[in-house]
Coordinates of C-alpha atoms and ligand atoms in Angstrom, one line a residue:
M1 CA 0.1 0.0 -0.1
A2 CA 2.9 2.7 1.0
L3 CA 4.5 1.4 -2.4
K4 CA 1.6 2.4 -4.2
R5 CA 1.0 5.6 -2.5
S6 CA 4.3 7.0 -3.1
L7 CA 4.4 5.9 -6.7
H8 CA 1.0 7.6 -7.2
C9 CA 2.3 10.8 -5.7
A10 CA 5.6 10.7 -7.9
L11 CA 3.1 10.1 -10.9
C12 CA 0.9 12.9 -9.6
A13 CA 4.0 15.7 -9.4
A14 CA 4.7 14.6 -13.0
A15 CA 1.2 15.2 -14.4
A16 CA 0.8 18.5 -12.9
A17 CA 4.1 19.8 -14.1
A18 CA 3.0 18.4 -17.8
F19 CA 0.3 20.8 -18.1
S20 CA 2.5 24.0 -17.1
L21 CA 2.5 26.4 -19.8
P22 CA 5.5 28.3 -21.3
A23 CA 6.6 31.2 -20.1
A24 CA 4.5 34.1 -20.8
Q25 CA 5.3 37.1 -19.3
A26 CA 8.0 38.2 -21.2
P27 CA 8.3 37.4 -25.0
P28 CA 11.4 35.3 -25.8
D29 CA 14.5 36.9 -26.6
L30 CA 15.8 36.7 -30.4
A31 CA 18.1 33.8 -29.9
T32 CA 15.1 31.9 -28.6
Q33 CA 12.4 33.0 -31.0
Q34 CA 14.9 31.8 -33.7
A35 CA 15.5 28.7 -32.1
L36 CA 11.7 28.4 -31.9
R37 CA 11.1 28.8 -35.3
N38 CA 13.5 26.2 -36.2
F39 CA 12.3 23.6 -33.8
D40 CA 9.0 24.2 -34.9
E41 CA 10.2 23.3 -38.7
M42 CA 11.5 20.3 -37.8
K43 CA 8.4 18.5 -36.6
F44 CA 9.8 15.1 -36.0
G45 CA 12.2 13.5 -33.6
M46 CA 14.1 10.8 -32.0
F47 CA 13.7 10.3 -28.1
I48 CA 16.3 7.7 -26.7
H49 CA 15.9 6.1 -23.4
W50 CA 19.0 4.6 -22.4
G51 CA 20.6 3.7 -19.0
L52 CA 21.4 1.1 -16.7
Y53 CA 17.8 0.0 -16.4
A54 CA 18.3 -1.8 -20.1
I55 CA 20.2 -4.6 -18.1
P56 CA 17.3 -5.7 -16.0
A57 CA 14.8 -4.6 -19.0
G58 CA 11.8 -5.1 -17.0
E59 CA 13.1 -8.1 -14.9
W60 CA 14.2 -8.3 -11.5
K61 CA 15.4 -11.3 -9.4
G62 CA 13.4 -13.4 -12.1
R63 CA 10.2 -11.8 -12.0
Y64 CA 8.4 -9.7 -14.5
V65 CA 8.1 -6.1 -13.4
R66 CA 5.0 -3.9 -14.6
G67 CA 5.3 -0.6 -15.5
I68 CA 7.6 1.6 -17.7
G69 CA 11.1 0.2 -18.0
E70 CA 13.5 3.1 -16.9
W71 CA 11.4 3.3 -13.3
I72 CA 12.4 -0.5 -12.1
M73 CA 14.5 0.9 -9.4
F74 CA 11.7 2.6 -8.0
R75 CA 9.3 0.1 -8.7
E76 CA 11.4 -2.4 -6.8
R77 CA 12.8 0.1 -4.4
I78 CA 15.8 -1.0 -5.2
P79 CA 18.6 -0.1 -2.5
V80 CA 21.6 2.4 -4.2
K81 CA 24.2 -0.1 -3.3
E82 CA 22.4 -3.1 -5.2
Y83 CA 21.8 -0.8 -8.1
E84 CA 24.5 0.7 -8.1
Q85 CA 26.3 -2.8 -9.6
L86 CA 24.5 -2.9 -12.7
A87 CA 27.4 -0.3 -13.9
A88 CA 30.0 -2.9 -13.3
Q89 CA 27.9 -4.8 -16.0
F90 CA 27.3 -2.1 -18.2
N91 CA 29.4 -2.8 -21.6
P92 CA 27.3 -1.8 -24.8
V93 CA 29.9 -3.3 -27.3
K94 CA 27.5 -2.6 -30.5
F95 CA 27.1 0.9 -29.4
N96 CA 27.4 2.9 -32.8
G97 CA 26.7 6.7 -33.0
E98 CA 26.5 6.7 -36.8
E99 CA 24.0 3.6 -36.8
W100 CA 21.8 5.6 -34.7
A101 CA 22.1 9.0 -35.9
Q102 CA 21.9 7.1 -39.5
L103 CA 18.4 5.5 -38.4
A104 CA 17.4 8.7 -37.4
R105 CA 18.0 10.3 -40.6
E106 CA 16.3 7.6 -42.2
A107 CA 13.3 7.8 -40.2
G108 CA 13.0 11.2 -41.7
M109 CA 13.7 12.8 -38.1
R110 CA 15.3 16.0 -37.5
Y111 CA 16.2 16.3 -34.0
L112 CA 17.6 13.6 -31.6
V113 CA 16.8 13.3 -27.4
I114 CA 18.9 11.2 -25.5
T115 CA 18.9 10.5 -21.7
S116 CA 21.8 11.9 -20.2
K117 CA 20.7 11.4 -16.9
H118 CA 17.6 10.0 -15.9
H119 CA 15.8 9.3 -12.6
D120 CA 18.1 6.5 -11.5
G121 CA 20.8 9.0 -11.1
F122 CA 23.3 7.7 -13.4
A123 CA 25.4 9.8 -16.0
M124 CA 25.6 8.4 -19.7
F125 CA 28.2 10.8 -20.5
K126 CA 31.7 11.7 -18.8
S127 CA 31.1 13.7 -15.8
N128 CA 33.8 15.1 -13.5
A129 CA 30.7 16.1 -11.0
S130 CA 30.1 12.7 -10.1
K131 CA 31.7 9.5 -10.5
Y132 CA 28.5 7.5 -11.2
N133 CA 28.9 7.7 -15.1
I134 CA 29.6 5.7 -18.1
V135 CA 33.0 6.4 -18.3
D136 CA 34.4 5.9 -14.4
A137 CA 31.6 3.6 -13.4
T138 CA 31.4 0.9 -16.1
P139 CA 33.9 -1.6 -18.2
Y140 CA 33.0 0.3 -21.2
G141 CA 34.8 3.1 -20.2
R142 CA 34.2 5.7 -23.1
D143 CA 31.4 8.4 -23.4
P144 CA 28.9 7.3 -26.5
M145 CA 27.4 11.1 -26.4
K146 CA 30.5 12.1 -28.1
D147 CA 30.0 10.1 -31.1
L148 CA 26.5 10.5 -31.1
S149 CA 26.4 14.2 -30.9
A150 CA 29.0 14.4 -33.8
A151 CA 27.3 11.6 -36.0
C152 CA 24.2 14.0 -35.5
A153 CA 26.3 17.1 -36.5
R154 CA 27.6 15.3 -39.4
R155 CA 23.9 14.5 -40.8
G156 CA 22.2 18.0 -39.9
I157 CA 20.4 16.4 -37.3
R158 CA 19.8 18.5 -34.1
F159 CA 21.3 17.2 -30.7
G160 CA 19.7 17.6 -27.4
F161 CA 20.1 16.3 -23.9
Y162 CA 17.4 14.8 -21.5
Y163 CA 18.4 15.6 -18.0
S164 CA 16.2 14.6 -14.7
Q165 CA 16.6 17.5 -12.8
D166 CA 14.6 16.9 -9.7
Q167 CA 14.2 13.3 -9.5
D168 CA 17.4 11.4 -8.7
W169 CA 17.1 8.3 -6.7
H170 CA 20.8 7.9 -6.4
E171 CA 21.2 11.2 -4.3
A172 CA 19.9 12.0 -0.9
G173 CA 19.1 15.8 -2.4
G174 CA 17.2 14.1 -5.0
R175 CA 13.8 13.8 -5.1
G176 CA 12.0 9.9 -5.3
N177 CA 14.1 7.7 -3.1
D178 CA 12.2 7.2 0.5
W179 CA 14.0 3.7 0.8
D180 CA 17.5 4.4 1.3
F181 CA 17.3 8.2 2.4
P182 CA 15.1 10.3 5.1
K183 CA 12.1 11.7 3.6
E184 CA 13.1 15.2 4.4
R185 CA 15.3 16.3 1.8
D186 CA 17.5 19.4 0.9
A187 CA 17.5 20.1 -2.9
Q188 CA 20.0 22.9 -2.6
P189 CA 23.4 21.0 -2.2
Y190 CA 22.4 18.4 -4.5
L191 CA 22.1 20.8 -7.1
E192 CA 25.1 22.7 -6.6
N193 CA 27.0 19.4 -6.2
K194 CA 25.6 17.6 -9.2
V195 CA 22.8 19.0 -11.1
F196 CA 24.2 22.2 -12.0
P197 CA 27.7 20.9 -12.6
Q198 CA 26.3 17.9 -14.7
V199 CA 24.0 20.5 -16.8
K200 CA 27.3 22.9 -17.6
E201 CA 28.8 19.9 -18.6
I202 CA 26.6 19.0 -21.1
L203 CA 25.9 22.5 -22.5
S204 CA 29.7 22.3 -23.1
N205 CA 31.0 18.9 -24.1
Y206 CA 29.1 17.9 -27.1
G207 CA 28.9 21.2 -29.3
K208 CA 25.6 23.0 -29.7
L209 CA 22.5 21.6 -28.4
G210 CA 19.0 22.0 -29.7
L211 CA 17.5 21.8 -26.4
I212 CA 17.3 20.2 -23.1
W213 CA 14.5 17.9 -22.0
F214 CA 14.1 18.4 -18.4
D215 CA 11.4 15.9 -16.6
T216 CA 9.3 15.7 -13.5
P217 CA 9.9 18.9 -11.6
G218 CA 7.8 18.9 -9.0
L219 CA 9.4 20.0 -5.7
L220 CA 12.2 22.7 -7.1
S221 CA 11.4 26.2 -6.0
L222 CA 11.3 29.2 -8.4
E223 CA 14.5 30.6 -7.5
Q224 CA 16.3 27.2 -8.7
V225 CA 14.4 26.9 -11.8
T226 CA 15.4 30.4 -12.2
S227 CA 19.0 29.7 -12.0
L228 CA 19.0 26.8 -13.7
R229 CA 17.5 27.9 -16.9
G230 CA 19.7 31.1 -16.5
M231 CA 22.7 28.9 -16.5
V232 CA 21.3 27.3 -20.0
K233 CA 20.8 30.4 -21.5
R234 CA 24.0 32.1 -20.5
L235 CA 26.1 29.1 -22.0
Q236 CA 23.7 28.6 -24.9
P237 CA 21.1 31.1 -25.6
D238 CA 19.7 29.5 -28.4
C239 CA 19.3 25.8 -26.2
L240 CA 15.9 25.6 -25.9
L241 CA 13.8 24.4 -22.8
N242 CA 10.7 22.5 -22.6
S243 CA 8.2 22.9 -20.1
R244 CA 9.2 20.3 -17.8
I245 CA 11.6 22.4 -16.3
G246 CA 8.8 23.7 -13.9
H247 CA 7.3 27.0 -13.0
N248 CA 6.0 28.1 -16.4
M249 CA 10.2 28.7 -17.2
G250 CA 10.2 26.6 -20.5
D251 CA 10.2 27.7 -24.2
Y252 CA 7.7 25.2 -25.4
T253 CA 5.1 23.0 -24.1
Q254 CA 5.2 19.1 -23.2
T255 CA 1.6 17.3 -23.3
A256 CA 1.8 14.2 -21.1
D257 CA 3.3 11.3 -22.6
N258 CA 1.7 9.7 -25.8
A259 CA -1.3 12.7 -25.4
I260 CA -2.6 14.6 -28.1
P261 CA -4.9 17.7 -27.9
I262 CA -8.3 17.0 -29.4
Q263 CA -8.3 19.6 -31.7
V264 CA -6.0 22.6 -33.1
Y265 CA -4.1 23.9 -30.1
T266 CA -2.0 27.2 -31.1
Q267 CA -2.9 29.7 -28.5
D268 CA 0.0 28.7 -25.9
G269 CA 2.9 28.7 -28.5
K270 CA 4.6 25.8 -29.7
W271 CA 4.1 22.2 -28.1
E272 CA 5.3 18.8 -28.3
V273 CA 4.2 14.9 -27.7
P274 CA 6.8 13.0 -26.1
A275 CA 5.6 9.3 -27.7
T276 CA 6.5 5.4 -27.2
L277 CA 6.7 2.9 -29.8
N278 CA 5.2 0.1 -27.7
D279 CA 4.4 0.9 -23.5
T280 CA 8.1 1.7 -22.1
W281 CA 10.5 4.3 -22.6
G282 CA 13.6 2.0 -21.3
Y283 CA 14.2 -1.1 -23.1
K284 CA 12.0 -4.1 -21.5
K285 CA 12.6 -7.5 -22.9
S286 CA 9.0 -8.6 -23.2
D287 CA 7.2 -5.6 -24.2
N288 CA 6.5 -6.5 -28.1
N289 CA 3.2 -4.3 -28.2
W290 CA 4.8 -2.2 -31.1
K291 CA 2.4 0.4 -32.6
D292 CA 1.3 0.1 -35.9
P293 CA 3.4 2.4 -38.4
R294 CA -0.2 3.2 -39.9
D295 CA -1.2 4.7 -36.7
L296 CA 2.4 6.6 -36.0
I297 CA 2.4 8.0 -39.9
A298 CA -1.3 8.9 -39.2
K299 CA -0.3 10.4 -35.6
L300 CA 2.5 12.6 -37.2
A301 CA -0.1 14.0 -39.6
D302 CA -2.5 14.6 -36.6
I303 CA -0.1 16.5 -34.5
T304 CA 1.8 18.4 -37.3
S305 CA -1.8 19.5 -38.1
K306 CA -2.7 20.6 -34.7
G307 CA 0.5 22.7 -34.3
G308 CA 2.8 19.9 -32.7
N309 CA 6.2 18.2 -33.0
Y310 CA 6.3 14.4 -32.4
L311 CA 9.3 13.3 -30.4
L312 CA 9.4 9.1 -30.9
N313 CA 11.0 7.1 -28.4
V314 CA 13.1 4.2 -29.0
G315 CA 15.0 2.2 -25.9
P316 CA 18.2 0.3 -27.0
T317 CA 19.5 -2.5 -25.3
A318 CA 22.4 -2.7 -22.6
E319 CA 24.2 -3.7 -25.6
G320 CA 23.8 -0.6 -27.5
V321 CA 21.3 -1.9 -30.0
I322 CA 18.3 -0.4 -31.4
P323 CA 15.6 -3.2 -30.7
K324 CA 15.1 -4.2 -35.0
P325 CA 10.9 -4.1 -34.4
S326 CA 11.8 -0.5 -33.6
Q327 CA 14.0 0.1 -36.5
D328 CA 11.7 -1.4 -39.1
I329 CA 8.7 0.8 -38.0
L330 CA 11.3 4.0 -38.0
R331 CA 11.9 3.3 -41.4
T332 CA 8.3 2.5 -43.0
I333 CA 7.9 6.2 -41.5
G334 CA 10.9 7.7 -43.5
K335 CA 9.4 6.1 -46.7
W336 CA 6.4 7.5 -46.2
L337 CA 8.1 10.8 -45.3
A338 CA 10.7 10.8 -48.4
V339 CA 7.6 11.0 -50.7
N340 CA 5.2 13.2 -48.6
G341 CA 7.9 15.2 -46.4
E342 CA 6.4 18.4 -48.0
S343 CA 3.3 18.2 -46.3
I344 CA 5.1 17.8 -43.0
Y345 CA 8.3 19.8 -42.7
G346 CA 8.0 23.5 -42.3
T347 CA 4.0 23.3 -42.8
G348 CA 1.5 25.3 -40.4
P349 CA -1.4 23.7 -38.4
S350 CA -4.9 23.2 -40.2
P351 CA -7.1 26.6 -40.6
F352 CA -10.1 24.3 -39.8
H353 CA -11.4 22.2 -36.9
F354 CA -11.6 18.3 -37.4
P355 CA -15.1 17.2 -37.7
D356 CA -13.9 13.3 -37.4
I357 CA -11.0 11.3 -38.1
T358 CA -10.9 11.1 -42.0
W359 CA -9.0 13.8 -42.7
R360 CA -6.1 16.1 -41.3
A361 CA -4.7 19.6 -43.2
T362 CA -1.5 21.2 -43.0
V363 CA -0.5 24.7 -44.9
M364 CA 2.0 26.1 -46.8
P365 CA 1.2 29.7 -48.7
G366 CA -0.8 29.3 -51.5
R367 CA -1.7 25.4 -50.5
I368 CA -3.4 23.5 -48.3
Y369 CA -2.0 19.6 -47.9
L370 CA -5.1 17.4 -47.0
H371 CA -3.8 14.4 -45.1
I372 CA -6.5 11.7 -46.1
L373 CA -6.0 8.8 -42.9
N374 CA -9.2 7.1 -43.2
W375 CA -10.3 6.4 -46.8
P376 CA -13.8 7.5 -47.3
G377 CA -14.7 6.1 -50.4
P378 CA -15.2 7.4 -53.9
K379 CA -16.0 11.1 -52.7
L380 CA -14.3 13.3 -50.0
R381 CA -16.4 16.3 -49.1
L382 CA -14.6 19.3 -47.4
R383 CA -16.8 21.9 -46.0
G384 CA -16.0 25.5 -45.2
L385 CA -13.3 26.7 -47.6
E386 CA -14.0 29.9 -49.6
S387 CA -10.5 30.1 -51.4
E388 CA -10.6 29.2 -54.9
V389 CA -8.9 25.7 -55.5
K390 CA -7.0 26.0 -58.6
R391 CA -5.8 22.8 -58.8
A392 CA -5.9 19.0 -56.7
Y393 CA -3.5 16.4 -57.2
F394 CA -1.7 13.4 -54.9
L395 CA 1.5 14.6 -53.6
A396 CA 3.1 10.7 -54.4
N397 CA 1.9 10.4 -57.8
K398 CA 1.1 14.1 -59.4
A399 CA -2.5 12.6 -60.2
A400 CA -4.6 15.4 -60.4
V401 CA -8.0 14.9 -58.7
P402 CA -11.5 16.2 -60.2
F403 CA -13.8 18.4 -57.9
T404 CA -16.8 20.1 -57.8
R405 CA -18.1 23.0 -55.4
E406 CA -21.4 22.1 -54.0
G407 CA -22.9 24.0 -51.2
D408 CA -21.1 25.3 -48.5
G409 CA -18.3 22.4 -49.7
I410 CA -16.1 20.9 -52.2
D411 CA -16.7 17.0 -53.4
F412 CA -13.6 15.6 -54.2
E413 CA -13.3 12.6 -56.8
L414 CA -11.2 9.9 -55.1
P415 CA -9.9 6.7 -56.9
A416 CA -11.1 3.3 -55.7
K417 CA -7.9 2.6 -53.8
P418 CA -5.9 5.0 -51.6
V419 CA -2.8 6.3 -53.3
D420 CA -0.6 5.5 -50.0
R421 CA -1.4 2.7 -47.7
F422 CA -1.1 4.7 -45.1
N423 CA -1.6 8.4 -45.7
S424 CA -2.4 9.8 -49.2
V425 CA -1.9 13.4 -49.2
L426 CA -4.1 15.7 -51.4
V427 CA -2.6 19.1 -52.3
L428 CA -5.0 21.9 -53.1
E429 CA -3.4 24.8 -55.2
L430 CA -5.2 27.9 -53.8
A431 CA -5.7 31.3 -55.1
D432 CA -5.1 32.6 -52.0
P433 CA -1.8 33.0 -50.0
T434 CA -3.9 32.3 -46.8
P435 CA -6.8 30.0 -47.0
R436 CA -10.0 32.0 -46.2
V437 CA -12.2 29.6 -44.1
A438 CA -16.2 30.3 -43.3
R439 CA -16.4 31.5 -39.6
S440 CA -18.2 27.9 -38.6
F441 CA -15.7 25.8 -39.7
R442 CA -12.2 27.3 -38.4
A443 CA -10.2 25.8 -36.1
D444 CA -10.9 27.9 -33.4
Q445 CA -14.9 27.1 -33.8
M446 CA -16.0 23.9 -32.0
P447 CA -19.2 22.5 -33.5
R448 CA -22.2 22.1 -30.9
R449 CA -21.8 17.9 -31.7
L450 CA -18.1 16.8 -31.0
D451 CA -16.8 13.5 -31.6
L452 CA -13.9 12.3 -29.1
F453 CA -12.8 9.2 -30.9
A454 CA -10.8 6.5 -29.4
W455 CA -8.1 7.0 -32.1
V456 CA -7.6 10.5 -30.7
A457 CA -7.5 9.3 -27.4
R458 CA -4.2 8.2 -25.3
L459 CA -4.2 5.1 -24.2
R460 CA -3.2 4.2 -21.0
G461 CA -2.2 0.9 -19.5
E462 CA -0.1 -1.9 -20.6
E463 CA -3.6 -3.7 -22.1
V464 CA -5.7 -1.3 -24.0
R465 CA -5.4 -1.8 -27.6
Y466 CA -6.8 0.2 -30.6
D467 CA -8.3 -1.9 -33.5
W468 CA -7.9 0.2 -37.0
K469 CA -10.5 -2.2 -38.5
T470 CA -13.6 -1.7 -36.3
R471 CA -11.9 2.1 -35.6
S472 CA -12.4 1.2 -31.6
A473 CA -10.5 0.5 -28.7
T474 CA -10.8 -2.6 -26.7
N475 CA -9.4 -4.6 -23.7
F476 CA -9.8 -2.3 -20.7
K477 CA -7.9 -5.0 -18.2
R478 CA -6.5 -4.5 -15.2
F479 CA -9.2 -1.6 -14.6
A480 CA -8.7 -1.3 -10.7
Q481 CA -4.9 -2.0 -10.4
E482 CA -3.2 0.3 -13.3
S483 CA -6.5 2.3 -14.3
N484 CA -6.4 1.3 -17.8
M485 CA -8.4 3.9 -19.8
L486 CA -8.5 6.5 -22.6
L487 CA -8.0 10.4 -22.3
W488 CA -8.8 12.9 -24.1
Y489 CA -7.0 16.1 -23.9
P490 CA -9.1 19.3 -24.8
Y491 CA -6.6 22.0 -24.1
K492 CA -9.2 24.9 -23.6
S493 CA -11.3 23.9 -26.9
L494 CA -14.4 23.2 -24.6
D495 CA -16.5 25.2 -22.4
G496 CA -19.9 24.4 -21.3
S497 CA -22.3 21.7 -19.9
Y498 CA -22.5 18.6 -22.6
E499 CA -24.8 15.9 -23.1
L500 CA -23.3 12.7 -23.9
E501 CA -23.1 9.8 -26.5
I502 CA -21.5 6.9 -26.5
T503 CA -20.6 4.9 -29.5
Y504 CA -19.4 1.4 -29.1
A505 CA -20.1 -2.5 -29.4
C506 CA -20.0 -5.5 -27.1
D507 CA -21.0 -9.2 -27.1
D508 CA -24.2 -9.8 -25.0
S509 CA -22.1 -12.5 -22.9
A510 CA -19.4 -9.1 -22.0
A511 CA -22.2 -6.9 -20.9
G512 CA -23.3 -5.2 -17.7
G513 CA -20.4 -3.5 -16.6
K514 CA -20.3 -0.1 -15.2
F515 CA -18.4 2.7 -16.9
R516 CA -17.7 6.4 -16.3
L517 CA -17.0 9.5 -18.3
A518 CA -14.7 12.0 -16.4
A519 CA -14.0 15.6 -16.9
Q520 CA -10.8 16.3 -14.6
Q521 CA -9.4 19.6 -13.8
R522 CA -5.8 20.5 -12.5
G523 CA -5.9 21.3 -8.6
A524 CA -9.6 20.9 -8.2
P525 CA -10.6 17.5 -6.4
A526 CA -14.2 17.5 -7.3
R527 CA -14.6 16.4 -11.0
S528 CA -17.3 16.1 -13.4
F529 CA -19.0 12.4 -14.2
V530 CA -21.2 10.4 -15.6
E531 CA -21.4 6.8 -15.1
G532 CA -23.8 4.3 -17.3
V533 CA -23.8 0.6 -17.5
I534 CA -22.3 -1.5 -21.1
E535 CA -25.7 -3.2 -22.4
G536 CA -25.5 -5.7 -24.7
T537 CA -25.5 -4.8 -28.4
Q538 CA -24.9 -8.4 -30.1
G539 CA -21.8 -7.4 -31.1
K540 CA -22.8 -4.6 -33.4
F541 CA -21.6 -0.8 -33.4
V542 CA -24.6 1.3 -31.5
T543 CA -24.9 4.9 -30.5
K544 CA -26.8 5.5 -27.0
K545 CA -27.6 8.6 -25.1
L546 CA -26.5 8.6 -21.6
S547 CA -28.2 10.4 -19.0
G548 CA -26.7 13.4 -17.3
K549 CA -24.1 15.9 -18.1
L550 CA -20.7 16.5 -18.1
E551 CA -19.3 19.9 -17.3
V552 CA -16.3 20.6 -19.1
R553 CA -13.9 23.9 -18.6
P554 CA -11.2 25.5 -20.3
Q555 CA -9.0 24.5 -17.7
T556 CA -10.3 20.9 -17.9
E557 CA -7.2 18.9 -18.4
T558 CA -8.8 15.6 -19.4
I559 CA -11.9 13.8 -20.1
T560 CA -11.7 9.9 -19.4
F561 CA -13.4 6.6 -20.4
S562 CA -12.8 4.0 -17.7
L563 CA -14.4 0.9 -16.5
L564 CA -15.2 0.2 -13.1
E565 CA -16.1 -3.6 -13.4
E566 CA -13.9 -6.2 -15.1
K567 CA -16.8 -7.7 -16.8
S568 CA -17.2 -5.5 -19.9
E569 CA -13.4 -5.3 -20.3
A570 CA -13.9 -6.6 -23.9
V571 CA -16.1 -3.5 -25.0
K572 CA -14.8 -1.9 -28.0
L573 CA -15.4 1.6 -27.9
R574 CA -15.2 3.8 -30.8
K575 CA -16.1 7.4 -29.7
I576 CA -18.0 9.5 -27.5
T577 CA -19.9 12.6 -28.4
L578 CA -20.4 15.8 -26.6
I579 CA -23.3 18.0 -27.2
R580 CA -23.3 21.5 -26.0
S581 CA -26.3 22.3 -24.0
L582 CA -27.6 25.6 -25.4
Ligands
JFZ1 C1 8.5 10.9 -17.3 C2 9.4 10.1 -17.3 O1 9.2 9.7 -15.5 C3 9.5 8.9 -17.7 O2 10.2 7.7 -17.1 C4 9.7 8.9 -19.1 O3 11.4 9.4 -19.2 C5 8.8 10.0 -19.6 C6 9.3 10.6 -21.0 O4 8.8 11.3 -18.7 O5 7.0 10.6 -17.1 C7 6.3 11.4 -17.3 C8 6.3 12.6 -17.1 C9 5.4 13.2 -17.3 C10 4.0 12.8 -17.6 C11 3.7 11.4 -17.6 C12 5.5 10.8 -17.6 N1 2.9 13.7 -17.5 O6 2.8 14.8 -17.5 O7 1.5 13.0 -17.8

């Protein structure tokens, strides 16, 4: 129980921090503004979680450990003295910085962020501030970050470091380790002796850094975070800082892990979605729940069209190898980008809101790219575009697409089969440099009936699955232990009282379980929720109205779907619909 409670608290602090917005007080300085523009153009980056946790790889003393792999020390309450011994075994002889950077390049990734020090406190670079580092404490005895940063520079890939500034389970002054150290902690000596010197090292010894990715801020004071930010900007004025530095001191916003805003989100500046290819960040040998490249390619278009960047993670093994399935997935995405990159890199977000999951849109001066993610059949109807369309053609093969204006929309005549099996990009050449869109279709106007599709939700928990064929999420196992659930992130786009519909399918034999739809606000213990019972539908998709209303406010962080009883874990949830009360 104690274990559970403190894990929960650690995650709470992390979750609260993820929603802090970038410093809005003063406009960013010129160096930061320019860096943000470059960052916005890149769209797609590689995240790498690599550390000692790759040795146990999700198993401790022969037992499987649930949860993300890099948290194993915390989950198992492994004493520092015991965990430290992993360093003596760490010998990634197969590491090759050129290969990693080359993979990022082939994937079409424009930047790369790697863990310099994760919560376990072990530095994956040569550090004079702490002997607990890869050069001084392992048989490997070399600094892989030297090779990797140089290999990235050679390929024009922006290089950045992840650094866990607050949590450090190896130090008494770091947050998180209450099994070795007293609960009372003095962060200042830890900051002065480890964090500040190490952050100075990573800023001084690896060339220009595109960004430093801080994480799970939690408990550092405003003064402490201010000095951390000041130090970074003095050493490298155009090094960006993410919002997980804490106290709104970041240059751009991090969403929660794998969390994508439901609609276009631009009013708080630039943001980035960190996401996994399976269910862990650090390597876990049993985790083979690989995401479908189709899903990742579609998510890249989804995120870009909403104004964000996508940071996709790989977890190399203790030998220094990026798992083959990860490599294959990334190269598949890279092939799509090699043909369709024009519709992603350097584009602006959609001028439209999204009525469903058929398409997404990105823009360049004089053109709209329609990313067709779910093939609609022989006709695609786009409503609300007032600009004259001069020409429409597929980016992949330049084949012209006939279209006619009809009422408030344009009907495009599509071929029988998608041009690309993942995302067929339709280019619209406009008479206007900036698309003119009728007011009620604009990105900042939500329709009265708004569908929240399962595909747009974050799937939380190791068991929940999304099925492209039925366009639904299922397998809500472990409802009590791990809160397997779907979460949607409205990011200020909703305000009001909403009636609800739910579209799902359930075999009669699995019917009867209670479910809950909830809207949760930051810092507010009371939340609005509506409950219902999953009724049998003989396996067919049906839409049912719920009784009760959901209160959603601009500051609502998440709308969630969860099952309260095991019974109906096989329910297939396609979407919930919010209908704004007048
Ligand atoms: C953090 C780390 O604890 C984790 O190990 C990994 O490095 C990940 C990228 O970041 O985990 C978080 C941080 C924030 C949230 C969730 C997990 N959040 O805000 O929801």
